[in-house]
């Protein structure tokens, strides 16, 4: 979907959901099974599941928080139900322990992880387009937005980040390299 000047496109959650569905269909598997086989099991994230498969396990998960009311909210399916991958964060829920495993992997802190070879491809711009109108200099990688920062009094550095805001779900995570993480 072209927005304005040449090479400027809108980011699309639907595009990623359609890609996930196409991969699952081509493998004659459902999205959740492929996610577990290829990513979650390899990262030892065994407590991470799709919302619709939670059942009695839901009581052990962290509750959401409503900023407007200051109250916890129950875990629920966020986003659209048309494709399993279209919900917030791929319609999966996780525990703090599993999320720390995922974060450590993305930071390159899990020595000899079977998925480590994927990190450069995931955290490197795969296109020279911006993330949307005015894009703020961010580029789109395979799973992250990448923004080069040039603050006035320090060397330039790169931010690797992703946010999400759909009905029932919001998130933000940002990684930056450091000499002393």
PDB file of N, CA and C in Angstrom, residues 61-115:
ATOM      1  N   UNK A  61      -1.475 -16.589  34.616  1.00  0.00           N
ATOM      2  CA  UNK A  61      -0.869 -15.558  33.776  1.00  0.00           C
ATOM      3  C   UNK A  61      -1.045 -14.174  34.381  1.00  0.00           C
ATOM      4  N   UNK A  62      -0.142 -13.251  34.033  1.00  0.00           N
ATOM      5  CA  UNK A  62      -0.304 -11.883  34.526  1.00  0.00           C
ATOM      6  C   UNK A  62      -1.568 -11.254  33.940  1.00  0.00           C
ATOM      7  N   UNK A  63      -2.221 -10.442  34.718  1.00  0.00           N
ATOM      8  CA  UNK A  63      -3.432  -9.767  34.275  1.00  0.00           C
ATOM      9  C   UNK A  63      -3.057  -8.513  33.493  1.00  0.00           C
ATOM     10  N   UNK A  64      -3.934  -8.103  32.599  1.00  0.00           N
ATOM     11  CA  UNK A  64      -3.765  -6.837  31.911  1.00  0.00           C
ATOM     12  C   UNK A  64      -4.067  -5.695  32.864  1.00  0.00           C
ATOM     13  N   UNK A  65      -3.801  -4.474  32.432  1.00  0.00           N
ATOM     14  CA  UNK A  65      -3.999  -3.304  33.276  1.00  0.00           C
ATOM     15  C   UNK A  65      -4.671  -2.221  32.456  1.00  0.00           C
ATOM     16  N   UNK A  66      -5.761  -1.657  32.976  1.00  0.00           N
ATOM     17  CA  UNK A  66      -6.474  -0.577  32.305  1.00  0.00           C
ATOM     18  C   UNK A  66      -6.012   0.741  32.894  1.00  0.00           C
ATOM     19  N   UNK A  67      -5.255   1.496  32.120  1.00  0.00           N
ATOM     20  CA  UNK A  67      -4.690   2.762  32.592  1.00  0.00           C
ATOM     21  C   UNK A  67      -5.773   3.752  32.997  1.00  0.00           C
ATOM     22  N   UNK A  68      -6.889   3.760  32.288  1.00  0.00           N
ATOM     23  CA  UNK A  68      -7.958   4.719  32.562  1.00  0.00           C
ATOM     24  C   UNK A  68      -8.610   4.483  33.924  1.00  0.00           C
ATOM     25  N   UNK A  69      -8.799   3.216  34.294  1.00  0.00           N
ATOM     26  CA  UNK A  69      -9.486   2.914  35.552  1.00  0.00           C
ATOM     27  C   UNK A  69      -8.530   2.525  36.676  1.00  0.00           C
ATOM     28  N   UNK A  70      -7.295   2.177  36.312  1.00  0.00           N
ATOM     29  CA  UNK A  70      -6.346   1.721  37.322  1.00  0.00           C
ATOM     30  C   UNK A  70      -6.647   0.325  37.823  1.00  0.00           C
ATOM     31  N   UNK A  71      -7.398  -0.430  37.047  1.00  0.00           N
ATOM     32  CA  UNK A  71      -7.838  -1.754  37.469  1.00  0.00           C
ATOM     33  C   UNK A  71      -7.252  -2.834  36.571  1.00  0.00           C
ATOM     34  N   UNK A  72      -7.049  -4.039  37.148  1.00  0.00           N
ATOM     35  CA  UNK A  72      -6.645  -5.167  36.298  1.00  0.00           C
ATOM     36  C   UNK A  72      -7.805  -5.575  35.402  1.00  0.00           C
ATOM     37  N   UNK A  73      -7.469  -6.131  34.256  1.00  0.00           N
ATOM     38  CA  UNK A  73      -8.489  -6.639  33.344  1.00  0.00           C
ATOM     39  C   UNK A  73      -8.161  -8.090  33.033  1.00  0.00           C
ATOM     40  N   UNK A  74      -9.175  -8.906  32.782  1.00  0.00           N
ATOM     41  CA  UNK A  74      -8.910 -10.320  32.509  1.00  0.00           C
ATOM     42  C   UNK A  74      -8.213 -10.510  31.170  1.00  0.00           C
ATOM     43  N   UNK A  75      -7.488 -11.609  31.061  1.00  0.00           N
ATOM     44  CA  UNK A  75      -6.868 -11.983  29.797  1.00  0.00           C
ATOM     45  C   UNK A  75      -7.981 -12.284  28.816  1.00  0.00           C
ATOM     46  N   UNK A  76      -7.865 -11.762  27.609  1.00  0.00           N
ATOM     47  CA  UNK A  76      -8.869 -12.034  26.584  1.00  0.00           C
ATOM     48  C   UNK A  76      -8.196 -12.002  25.226  1.00  0.00           C
ATOM     49  N   UNK A  77      -8.877 -12.509  24.219  1.00  0.00           N
ATOM     50  CA  UNK A  77      -8.356 -12.467  22.866  1.00  0.00           C
ATOM     51  C   UNK A  77      -8.441 -11.040  22.362  1.00  0.00           C
ATOM     52  N   UNK A  78      -7.330 -10.534  21.851  1.00  0.00           N
ATOM     53  CA  UNK A  78      -7.286  -9.175  21.326  1.00  0.00           C
ATOM     54  C   UNK A  78      -7.311  -9.204  19.811  1.00  0.00           C
ATOM     55  N   UNK A  79      -7.795  -8.115  19.224  1.00  0.00           N
ATOM     56  CA  UNK A  79      -7.742  -7.976  17.776  1.00  0.00           C
ATOM     57  C   UNK A  79      -8.815  -8.787  17.083  1.00  0.00           C
ATOM     58  N   UNK A  80      -8.546  -9.103  15.830  1.00  0.00           N
ATOM     59  CA  UNK A  80      -9.519  -9.799  14.995  1.00  0.00           C
ATOM     60  C   UNK A  80      -9.430 -11.306  15.186  1.00  0.00           C
ATOM     61  N   UNK A  81     -10.525 -11.993  14.963  1.00  0.00           N
ATOM     62  CA  UNK A  81     -10.519 -13.444  15.119  1.00  0.00           C
ATOM     63  C   UNK A  81     -10.422 -14.179  13.781  1.00  0.00           C
ATOM     64  N   UNK A  82     -10.341 -13.477  12.671  1.00  0.00           N
ATOM     65  CA  UNK A  82     -10.325 -14.101  11.356  1.00  0.00           C
ATOM     66  C   UNK A  82      -9.131 -15.012  11.126  1.00  0.00           C
ATOM     67  N   UNK A  83      -7.955 -14.614  11.542  1.00  0.00           N
ATOM     68  CA  UNK A  83      -6.752 -15.415  11.423  1.00  0.00           C
ATOM     69  C   UNK A  83      -6.156 -15.534  12.813  1.00  0.00           C
ATOM     70  N   UNK A  84      -5.693 -16.693  13.226  1.00  0.00           N
ATOM     71  CA  UNK A  84      -5.085 -16.823  14.554  1.00  0.00           C
ATOM     72  C   UNK A  84      -3.918 -15.866  14.777  1.00  0.00           C
ATOM     73  N   UNK A  85      -3.174 -15.541  13.734  1.00  0.00           N
ATOM     74  CA  UNK A  85      -2.021 -14.660  13.889  1.00  0.00           C
ATOM     75  C   UNK A  85      -2.406 -13.192  13.967  1.00  0.00           C
ATOM     76  N   UNK A  86      -3.669 -12.847  13.752  1.00  0.00           N
ATOM     77  CA  UNK A  86      -4.067 -11.441  13.697  1.00  0.00           C
ATOM     78  C   UNK A  86      -4.312 -10.842  15.071  1.00  0.00           C
ATOM     79  N   UNK A  87      -4.431 -11.652  16.101  1.00  0.00           N
ATOM     80  CA  UNK A  87      -4.607 -11.104  17.434  1.00  0.00           C
ATOM     81  C   UNK A  87      -3.340 -10.412  17.901  1.00  0.00           C
ATOM     82  N   UNK A  88      -3.447  -9.650  18.967  1.00  0.00           N
ATOM     83  CA  UNK A  88      -2.285  -8.961  19.518  1.00  0.00           C
ATOM     84  C   UNK A  88      -1.174  -9.945  19.818  1.00  0.00           C
ATOM     85  N   UNK A  89       0.047  -9.632  19.451  1.00  0.00           N
ATOM     86  CA  UNK A  89       1.223 -10.489  19.664  1.00  0.00           C
ATOM     87  C   UNK A  89       0.996 -11.888  19.098  1.00  0.00           C
ATOM     88  N   UNK A  90       0.299 -11.969  17.975  1.00  0.00           N
ATOM     89  CA  UNK A  90       0.035 -13.282  17.370  1.00  0.00           C
ATOM     90  C   UNK A  90      -1.005 -14.070  18.137  1.00  0.00           C
ATOM     91  N   UNK A  91      -1.808 -13.393  18.970  1.00  0.00           N
ATOM     92  CA  UNK A  91      -2.853 -14.006  19.790  1.00  0.00           C
ATOM     93  C   UNK A  91      -2.273 -14.983  20.802  1.00  0.00           C
ATOM     94  N   UNK A  92      -1.053 -14.736  21.244  1.00  0.00           N
ATOM     95  CA  UNK A  92      -0.441 -15.595  22.252  1.00  0.00           C
ATOM     96  C   UNK A  92      -0.310 -14.836  23.565  1.00  0.00           C
ATOM     97  N   UNK A  93      -0.278 -15.578  24.639  1.00  0.00           N
ATOM     98  CA  UNK A  93      -0.019 -15.024  25.959  1.00  0.00           C
ATOM     99  C   UNK A  93       1.155 -15.791  26.557  1.00  0.00           C
ATOM    100  N   UNK A  94       1.849 -15.127  27.440  1.00  0.00           N
ATOM    101  CA  UNK A  94       3.067 -15.713  27.962  1.00  0.00           C
ATOM    102  C   UNK A  94       3.232 -15.376  29.435  1.00  0.00           C
ATOM    103  N   UNK A  95       4.178 -16.030  30.041  1.00  0.00           N
ATOM    104  CA  UNK A  95       4.520 -15.759  31.437  1.00  0.00           C
ATOM    105  C   UNK A  95       5.737 -14.846  31.475  1.00  0.00           C
ATOM    106  N   UNK A  96       5.961 -14.155  32.589  1.00  0.00           N
ATOM    107  CA  UNK A  96       7.171 -13.330  32.699  1.00  0.00           C
ATOM    108  C   UNK A  96       8.451 -14.136  32.468  1.00  0.00           C
ATOM    109  N   UNK A  97       8.487 -15.374  32.957  1.00  0.00           N
ATOM    110  CA  UNK A  97       9.675 -16.214  32.772  1.00  0.00           C
ATOM    111  C   UNK A  97       9.952 -16.476  31.291  1.00  0.00           C
ATOM    112  N   UNK A  98       8.915 -16.824  30.543  1.00  0.00           N
ATOM    113  CA  UNK A  98       9.078 -17.045  29.107  1.00  0.00           C
ATOM    114  C   UNK A  98       9.440 -15.756  28.380  1.00  0.00           C
ATOM    115  N   UNK A  99       8.845 -14.646  28.773  1.00  0.00           N
ATOM    116  CA  UNK A  99       9.173 -13.370  28.116  1.00  0.00           C
ATOM    117  C   UNK A  99      10.631 -12.982  28.357  1.00  0.00           C
ATOM    118  N   UNK A 100      11.173 -13.308  29.508  1.00  0.00           N
ATOM    119  CA  UNK A 100      12.598 -13.044  29.757  1.00  0.00           C
ATOM    120  C   UNK A 100      13.470 -13.921  28.868  1.00  0.00           C
ATOM    121  N   UNK A 101      13.045 -15.164  28.641  1.00  0.00           N
ATOM    122  CA  UNK A 101      13.784 -16.022  27.699  1.00  0.00           C
ATOM    123  C   UNK A 101      13.788 -15.394  26.312  1.00  0.00           C
ATOM    124  N   UNK A 102      12.630 -14.895  25.857  1.00  0.00           N
ATOM    125  CA  UNK A 102      12.504 -14.278  24.545  1.00  0.00           C
ATOM    126  C   UNK A 102      13.355 -13.007  24.464  1.00  0.00           C
ATOM    127  N   UNK A 103      13.298 -12.188  25.512  1.00  0.00           N
ATOM    128  CA  UNK A 103      14.081 -10.952  25.531  1.00  0.00           C
ATOM    129  C   UNK A 103      15.575 -11.250  25.508  1.00  0.00           C
ATOM    130  N   UNK A 104      16.031 -12.186  26.321  1.00  0.00           N
ATOM    131  CA  UNK A 104      17.452 -12.544  26.336  1.00  0.00           C
ATOM    132  C   UNK A 104      17.910 -13.056  24.975  1.00  0.00           C
ATOM    133  N   UNK A 105      17.060 -13.839  24.302  1.00  0.00           N
ATOM    134  CA  UNK A 105      17.411 -14.315  22.962  1.00  0.00           C
ATOM    135  C   UNK A 105      17.556 -13.132  22.001  1.00  0.00           C
ATOM    136  N   UNK A 106      16.594 -12.217  22.015  1.00  0.00           N
ATOM    137  CA  UNK A 106      16.652 -11.061  21.123  1.00  0.00           C
ATOM    138  C   UNK A 106      17.831 -10.151  21.419  1.00  0.00           C
ATOM    139  N   UNK A 107      18.326 -10.189  22.636  1.00  0.00           N
ATOM    140  CA  UNK A 107      19.505  -9.390  22.997  1.00  0.00           C
ATOM    141  C   UNK A 107      20.804 -10.131  22.693  1.00  0.00           C
ATOM    142  N   UNK A 108      20.711 -11.360  22.179  1.00  0.00           N
ATOM    143  CA  UNK A 108      21.909 -12.128  21.863  1.00  0.00           C
ATOM    144  C   UNK A 108      22.600 -12.687  23.088  1.00  0.00           C
ATOM    145  N   UNK A 109      21.873 -12.877  24.179  1.00  0.00           N
ATOM    146  CA  UNK A 109      22.453 -13.329  25.447  1.00  0.00           C
ATOM    147  C   UNK A 109      22.243 -14.816  25.718  1.00  0.00           C
ATOM    148  N   UNK A 110      21.755 -15.557  24.738  1.00  0.00           N
ATOM    149  CA  UNK A 110      21.538 -16.994  24.918  1.00  0.00           C
ATOM    150  C   UNK A 110      22.549 -17.741  24.051  1.00  0.00           C
ATOM    151  N   UNK A 111      23.667 -18.054  24.645  1.00  0.00           N
ATOM    152  CA  UNK A 111      24.750 -18.726  23.919  1.00  0.00           C
ATOM    153  C   UNK A 111      24.262 -20.041  23.330  1.00  0.00           C
ATOM    154  N   UNK A 112      24.683 -20.319  22.127  1.00  0.00           N
ATOM    155  CA  UNK A 112      24.404 -21.568  21.423  1.00  0.00           C
ATOM    156  C   UNK A 112      22.917 -21.891  21.311  1.00  0.00           C
ATOM    157  N   UNK A 113      22.074 -20.886  21.201  1.00  0.00           N
ATOM    158  CA  UNK A 113      20.657 -21.122  20.966  1.00  0.00           C
ATOM    159  C   UNK A 113      20.471 -21.535  19.510  1.00  0.00           C
ATOM    160  N   UNK A 114      19.619 -22.508  19.218  1.00  0.00           N
ATOM    161  CA  UNK A 114      19.464 -22.959  17.833  1.00  0.00           C
ATOM    162  C   UNK A 114      18.918 -21.881  16.889  1.00  0.00           C
ATOM    163  N   UNK A 115      18.298 -20.843  17.421  1.00  0.00           N
ATOM    164  CA  UNK A 115      17.738 -19.796  16.574  1.00  0.00           C
ATOM    165  C   UNK A 115      18.626 -18.556  16.470  1.00  0.00           C
TER     166      UNK A 115
END
